Amino acid sequence: MHGDVIVVGGGLMGCCVAYRLAKDGADVVVLERSVPGAEASSAAAGILGPSVESFDDALALQLGRKSRELHAELAEELDEYFGVDVGFRRCGVVKVALNPAELEELEQQAERLRVQGVRCQKWTSEDLVREEPSIHPDALGALSMAEDAQVDPRKLLSAVALGAEREGVSFRTGSTVRSIEVSNGQVRGVQLADQTLHGDRVVVAAGSWTTQIPGLPLEPDTIYPVRGQMITTQTRPPLFRRVVFGAGGYVVTRPDGRVLCGSTMERVGFSRGNTFGGLADVIDKAARISPSLREAVVESHWSSFRPGTPDGLPLVGETQVEGLFVASGHYRNGILLAPLTAELIADAIRGESDSREAQALSPRRFEETRT
């Protein structure tokens, strides 16, 4: 069998890449060992908040802001062509200060954001009471970033996968990739459990498992798993109008009243599951943001693995193996950066990888340091 492009991984990253490439006319097959979105994509909160996540890194902030606007375009496109609402809402993000030290940190963050051209506004405690009455009454102030947004990852994944199928992408579930096939510095395809799937271009978007696949010219710990535990509840009326960060955690309120609270960041390898300590930590942070959550009923809880990297930036682009590309290592910003990653991979496949962003995210920055 032969595919023009083989995409390894059927999460949002892989689906976005496949959708983008198929729109360019490529013949794409997506390989997924389980079902699309079974890992981090479906478990994410869907925060599109580069201003709060990446304020101290100019490049990461630039990438996040660009991809956030691509999300707006993608949401409109998916609604127009397929009639699917992916839950994109420019609701804004608020970061709350619960003590004087945090208030001072917000002052510094606001200055750094303004230097980068980000529109943000400092709120007093009175502003908070007026804008978000469910915030902890002892909060001293906040930083509001009105341009940031949220999306429903499950709806987005379903819509992008649908769009990819409509563009001719073939999805093969239950396909575990045993290795990348390479010959004379050129990728030749992938080895599955029962056959070799041939292709001269392969994009590996397998999240935390990316560098566990033999054949990639990267050390296994170049991308590593970081476990995140989350819980969800329901409130009537909806708890917050905006996404709220504070106390080392966050609370995301959906329009229907669902409330997602997160998240831990644990280097525990590929150890799955929720722990008493992890859930207690999430609950404590959420209740410090909004004390009313102490009375809320826990509806569900889960954990997933975020793909971390040594320098905090994702790996996007072609490796030293001709035709072998990586789209992984996005850590907490996989949902946010998926549309931009798809654009960068499309550029790389066309041989247009000379932008500053492409150079900074190139997987070759880690290959060059191998001994």
Coordinates of C-alpha atoms in Angstrom, one line a residue:
M1 CA 0.0 0.0 0.0
H2 CA 1.2 3.5 -0.7
G3 CA 0.1 6.9 0.7
D4 CA 1.4 10.2 -0.4
V5 CA 1.7 11.2 3.3
I6 CA 1.4 8.9 6.3
V7 CA 0.4 10.7 9.5
V8 CA 1.1 8.7 12.7
G9 CA -1.3 9.7 15.4
G10 CA -5.0 10.5 15.2
G11 CA -5.3 13.1 17.9
L12 CA -6.2 16.7 17.1
M13 CA -2.6 17.4 16.0
G14 CA -2.6 14.5 13.5
C15 CA -6.1 15.3 12.3
C16 CA -5.3 19.0 11.7
V17 CA -2.1 18.1 9.8
A18 CA -4.0 15.6 7.7
Y19 CA -6.9 18.1 7.0
R20 CA -4.5 20.8 6.0
L21 CA -2.4 18.6 3.7
A22 CA -5.5 17.0 2.1
K23 CA -6.7 20.5 1.3
D24 CA -3.4 21.0 -0.5
G25 CA -4.2 18.0 -2.6
A26 CA -2.1 15.3 -0.8
D27 CA -3.2 11.7 -0.5
V28 CA -3.1 11.2 3.2
V29 CA -3.6 8.2 5.5
V30 CA -3.8 8.6 9.3
L31 CA -2.7 5.7 11.5
E32 CA -4.2 5.6 15.0
R33 CA -3.6 2.7 17.4
S34 CA -6.8 3.3 19.3
V35 CA -9.5 5.7 18.2
P36 CA -8.9 9.4 17.1
G37 CA -8.5 11.6 20.2
A38 CA -8.4 8.8 22.7
E39 CA -5.4 10.4 24.5
A40 CA -4.7 14.1 25.4
S41 CA -6.9 15.7 22.7
S42 CA -10.2 14.6 24.3
A43 CA -8.9 15.1 27.8
A44 CA -7.8 18.8 27.3
A45 CA -9.6 21.8 28.7
G46 CA -9.5 23.7 25.4
I47 CA -7.9 26.9 26.7
L48 CA -6.7 29.2 23.9
G49 CA -4.8 31.5 26.2
P50 CA -1.3 32.3 25.0
S51 CA -1.3 35.6 27.0
V52 CA -1.5 33.7 30.3
E53 CA 0.5 30.6 29.3
S54 CA 3.4 32.2 27.4
F55 CA 3.7 35.8 28.6
D56 CA 7.4 35.4 29.5
D57 CA 8.6 33.9 26.2
A58 CA 8.3 36.2 23.2
L59 CA 8.4 33.4 20.6
A60 CA 5.9 31.2 22.3
L61 CA 3.6 34.1 22.8
Q62 CA 3.9 35.0 19.1
L63 CA 3.2 31.5 18.1
G64 CA 0.2 31.1 20.4
R65 CA -1.4 34.4 19.3
K66 CA -1.0 33.5 15.7
S67 CA -2.5 30.0 16.2
R68 CA -5.4 31.4 18.3
E69 CA -6.4 33.5 15.3
L70 CA -6.1 30.5 13.1
H71 CA -8.5 28.7 15.5
A72 CA -11.1 31.5 14.8
E73 CA -10.7 31.0 11.1
L74 CA -10.9 27.2 11.4
A75 CA -14.0 27.4 13.6
E76 CA -15.8 29.6 11.0
E77 CA -14.7 27.2 8.2
L78 CA -15.9 24.1 9.9
D79 CA -19.2 25.8 10.7
E80 CA -19.7 27.1 7.2
Y81 CA -18.8 23.8 5.4
F82 CA -19.9 21.2 7.8
G83 CA -22.4 22.9 10.1
V84 CA -20.4 22.0 13.2
D85 CA -20.0 24.4 16.1
V86 CA -16.7 23.6 17.8
G87 CA -17.4 25.8 20.8
F88 CA -14.9 28.6 19.9
R89 CA -15.7 31.5 22.2
R90 CA -13.5 34.6 22.6
C91 CA -14.6 34.7 26.3
G92 CA -11.3 36.2 27.6
V93 CA -9.0 34.9 30.3
V94 CA -8.5 36.3 33.8
K95 CA -5.6 35.6 36.0
V96 CA -6.4 36.3 39.7
A97 CA -4.0 37.4 42.5
L98 CA -4.8 36.0 45.9
N99 CA -1.9 37.6 47.8
P100 CA 0.4 40.6 47.5
A101 CA 3.2 38.6 45.9
E102 CA 0.9 37.4 43.2
L103 CA -0.4 40.9 42.7
E104 CA 3.1 42.1 42.1
E105 CA 3.7 39.3 39.6
L106 CA 0.6 40.4 37.7
E107 CA 2.0 43.9 37.4
Q108 CA 5.2 42.5 35.9
Q109 CA 3.3 40.2 33.6
A110 CA 1.1 43.1 32.4
E111 CA 4.2 45.1 31.4
R112 CA 5.8 42.2 29.5
L113 CA 2.5 41.6 27.6
R114 CA 2.2 45.3 26.7
V115 CA 5.7 45.3 25.3
Q116 CA 4.7 42.4 23.0
G117 CA 1.6 44.3 21.9
V118 CA -1.0 42.3 23.9
R119 CA -4.1 44.1 25.0
C120 CA -4.6 43.5 28.7
Q121 CA -6.2 45.2 31.6
K122 CA -5.5 45.3 35.3
W123 CA -8.6 44.8 37.5
T124 CA -9.1 45.9 41.1
S125 CA -10.9 43.7 43.6
E126 CA -14.0 45.8 43.0
D127 CA -13.7 45.1 39.3
L128 CA -13.5 41.4 40.0
V129 CA -16.6 41.4 42.2
R130 CA -18.5 43.2 39.4
E131 CA -17.2 41.1 36.5
E132 CA -16.9 37.6 38.1
P133 CA -18.9 37.4 41.4
S134 CA -18.0 33.8 42.0
I135 CA -14.3 34.6 42.4
H136 CA -12.8 34.2 45.9
P137 CA -13.9 37.3 47.9
D138 CA -10.4 37.9 49.2
A139 CA -8.9 38.2 45.7
L140 CA -6.8 41.4 45.5
G141 CA -7.0 41.9 41.8
A142 CA -6.6 40.3 38.4
L143 CA -5.2 40.7 34.9
S144 CA -7.8 40.4 32.1
M145 CA -6.8 39.4 28.6
A146 CA -10.0 39.8 26.5
E147 CA -8.6 38.4 23.2
D148 CA -8.0 34.9 24.5
A149 CA -10.6 32.2 24.0
Q150 CA -11.7 28.6 24.5
V151 CA -12.8 25.8 22.4
D152 CA -14.4 22.4 23.1
P153 CA -11.7 19.9 22.1
R154 CA -14.0 16.9 21.6
K155 CA -16.2 18.9 19.2
L156 CA -13.2 20.4 17.4
L157 CA -11.6 17.0 17.0
S158 CA -14.8 15.4 15.6
A159 CA -15.2 18.3 13.2
V160 CA -11.6 18.3 11.9
A161 CA -11.7 14.5 11.5
L162 CA -14.9 14.9 9.5
G163 CA -13.4 17.6 7.4
A164 CA -10.3 15.5 6.8
E165 CA -12.5 12.5 5.7
R166 CA -14.5 14.8 3.4
E167 CA -11.2 15.9 1.8
G168 CA -10.3 12.3 1.1
V169 CA -8.1 11.4 4.2
S170 CA -8.2 7.7 5.0
F171 CA -8.2 6.8 8.7
R172 CA -7.0 3.4 9.9
T173 CA -7.7 2.7 13.6
G174 CA -6.1 -0.1 15.5
S175 CA -2.9 0.5 13.6
T176 CA 0.1 0.3 15.9
V177 CA 3.3 1.6 14.3
R178 CA 6.2 -0.7 15.2
S179 CA 8.9 1.4 13.6
I180 CA 9.8 4.0 11.0
E181 CA 11.3 2.5 7.9
V182 CA 14.4 4.4 6.7
S183 CA 16.9 3.6 3.9
N184 CA 19.9 5.7 2.8
G185 CA 18.7 8.7 4.8
Q186 CA 15.3 8.6 3.2
V187 CA 12.0 7.6 4.9
R188 CA 10.4 4.6 3.2
G189 CA 7.2 4.2 5.2
V190 CA 6.2 2.6 8.5
Q191 CA 6.2 -1.0 9.8
L192 CA 2.9 -2.1 11.3
A193 CA 2.2 -5.3 13.2
D194 CA 1.3 -7.2 10.1
Q195 CA 2.6 -5.2 7.1
T196 CA 4.7 -2.4 5.8
L197 CA 2.9 0.7 4.7
H198 CA 5.1 2.5 2.1
G199 CA 5.3 6.2 1.8
D200 CA 8.0 8.8 1.0
R201 CA 6.7 11.3 3.5
V202 CA 5.8 10.5 7.1
V203 CA 4.6 12.9 9.8
V204 CA 4.8 11.6 13.4
A205 CA 2.2 13.3 15.6
A206 CA 2.0 10.7 18.3
G207 CA 2.0 13.0 21.3
S208 CA 4.0 11.7 24.3
W209 CA 4.7 8.4 22.5
T210 CA 6.4 10.2 19.5
T211 CA 10.0 9.4 20.4
Q212 CA 9.2 5.9 21.6
I213 CA 8.8 4.9 18.0
P214 CA 12.0 3.3 16.6
G215 CA 13.5 4.9 13.5
L216 CA 13.2 8.6 14.6
P217 CA 16.6 10.3 14.8
L218 CA 15.8 11.6 18.3
E219 CA 16.6 10.3 21.8
P220 CA 13.6 8.7 23.6
D221 CA 13.6 11.4 26.3
T222 CA 13.5 14.3 23.8
I223 CA 9.7 14.1 24.2
Y224 CA 8.5 12.8 27.5
P225 CA 5.0 12.4 29.2
V226 CA 3.7 14.8 31.8
R227 CA 0.6 13.5 33.5
G228 CA -2.3 15.9 34.1
Q229 CA -5.3 15.1 36.3
M230 CA -8.5 17.0 35.9
I231 CA -12.1 16.9 37.3
T232 CA -15.4 18.2 36.1
T233 CA -18.6 19.3 37.7
Q234 CA -21.8 21.3 36.8
T235 CA -23.1 24.6 38.1
R236 CA -26.3 26.5 37.6
P237 CA -26.0 29.2 36.5
P238 CA -22.6 28.9 34.8
L239 CA -19.9 29.7 37.3
F240 CA -17.7 32.1 35.3
R241 CA -18.0 34.0 32.0
R242 CA -14.3 33.8 31.4
V243 CA -11.5 31.2 31.8
V244 CA -10.0 31.9 35.2
F245 CA -6.4 31.1 36.3
G246 CA -5.2 31.4 39.9
A247 CA -3.7 29.5 42.8
G248 CA -1.6 27.5 40.4
G249 CA -4.7 26.0 38.7
Y250 CA -7.5 27.0 36.3
V251 CA -11.3 26.8 36.0
V252 CA -13.0 26.6 32.6
T253 CA -16.7 27.1 32.4
R254 CA -18.7 26.0 29.4
P255 CA -21.8 27.8 28.3
D256 CA -24.0 24.9 29.5
G257 CA -22.6 25.1 33.0
R258 CA -20.0 22.4 32.9
V259 CA -16.9 23.3 34.9
L260 CA -13.5 21.8 34.2
C261 CA -10.8 22.2 36.8
G262 CA -7.2 21.4 36.4
S263 CA -4.5 20.4 36.4
T264 CA -1.6 18.6 37.8
M265 CA 1.8 18.4 36.1
E266 CA 3.5 15.2 37.1
R267 CA 6.7 13.5 35.7
V268 CA 5.6 9.9 36.5
G269 CA 6.5 8.3 33.1
F270 CA 3.5 6.5 31.5
S271 CA 1.8 5.8 34.8
R272 CA -1.9 6.3 34.2
G273 CA -4.8 7.0 36.5
N274 CA -6.0 9.5 39.1
T275 CA -4.5 9.7 42.5
F276 CA -5.9 10.9 45.8
G277 CA -3.1 13.5 46.0
G278 CA -3.6 14.6 42.5
L279 CA -7.3 15.1 42.7
A280 CA -7.0 16.8 46.1
D281 CA -4.5 19.2 44.6
V282 CA -6.9 20.1 41.7
I283 CA -9.8 20.5 44.1
D284 CA -7.9 22.7 46.5
K285 CA -6.7 25.0 43.7
A286 CA -10.2 25.3 42.2
A287 CA -11.8 26.0 45.5
R288 CA -9.2 28.7 46.2
I289 CA -10.3 30.3 42.9
S290 CA -14.0 29.9 43.8
P291 CA -15.0 28.8 47.3
S292 CA -18.5 27.8 46.0
L293 CA -16.9 24.8 44.3
R294 CA -16.4 23.1 47.6
E295 CA -20.1 22.3 47.5
A296 CA -20.0 21.0 43.9
V297 CA -20.4 17.4 43.1
V298 CA -17.5 15.8 41.2
E299 CA -19.1 14.4 38.0
S300 CA -16.0 12.9 36.4
H301 CA -12.2 12.8 36.6
W302 CA -9.5 11.7 34.3
S303 CA -5.8 12.0 33.5
S304 CA -3.8 12.2 30.3
F305 CA -0.2 12.7 29.1
R306 CA 1.1 16.0 27.8
P307 CA 4.2 15.7 25.6
G308 CA 7.0 17.8 27.2
T309 CA 10.3 18.8 25.8
P310 CA 13.6 19.9 27.3
D311 CA 13.4 23.5 26.1
G312 CA 9.6 23.9 26.4
L313 CA 9.0 24.4 22.7
P314 CA 7.4 21.8 20.4
L315 CA 9.2 19.9 17.6
V316 CA 7.7 20.8 14.3
G317 CA 9.3 20.2 10.9
E318 CA 11.5 17.8 9.0
T319 CA 14.2 15.7 10.7
Q320 CA 17.6 14.9 9.3
V321 CA 15.9 11.9 7.6
E322 CA 14.5 13.1 4.3
G323 CA 10.7 13.0 4.2
L324 CA 10.4 12.3 7.9
F325 CA 8.6 15.1 9.9
V326 CA 7.6 15.6 13.5
A327 CA 4.6 17.5 14.9
S328 CA 4.7 16.9 18.7
G329 CA 6.0 18.1 22.0
H330 CA 3.4 20.9 22.5
Y331 CA 3.1 20.2 26.3
R332 CA 0.1 22.3 27.7
N333 CA -0.6 24.0 24.4
G334 CA -1.4 21.2 22.0
I335 CA -5.0 22.3 21.4
L336 CA -3.9 26.0 21.0
L337 CA -1.0 25.3 18.6
A338 CA -2.6 22.6 16.4
P339 CA -3.7 24.9 13.5
L340 CA -0.4 26.6 13.3
T341 CA 1.5 23.3 13.5
A342 CA -0.5 22.1 10.5
E343 CA 0.5 25.2 8.6
L344 CA 4.1 24.8 9.4
I345 CA 4.1 21.1 8.4
A346 CA 2.4 22.0 5.1
D347 CA 5.1 24.6 4.5
A348 CA 7.9 22.1 5.4
I349 CA 6.6 19.5 3.0
R350 CA 6.6 22.2 0.3
G351 CA 10.2 23.0 1.2
E352 CA 9.3 26.4 2.7
S353 CA 10.8 26.1 6.2
D354 CA 12.9 29.2 6.3
S355 CA 10.7 31.3 8.6
R356 CA 11.9 32.2 12.1
E357 CA 9.2 30.1 13.7
A358 CA 10.1 27.1 11.6
Q359 CA 13.8 27.4 12.4
A360 CA 13.1 27.7 16.1
L361 CA 10.8 24.7 16.3
S362 CA 12.9 22.4 14.0
P363 CA 13.5 18.9 15.4
R364 CA 17.1 19.2 14.2
R365 CA 18.0 21.4 17.2
F366 CA 18.0 18.2 19.3
E367 CA 19.5 15.9 16.6
E368 CA 22.5 18.1 16.3
T369 CA 23.4 17.6 20.0
R370 CA 23.4 13.8 19.8
T371 CA 26.7 12.0 20.5

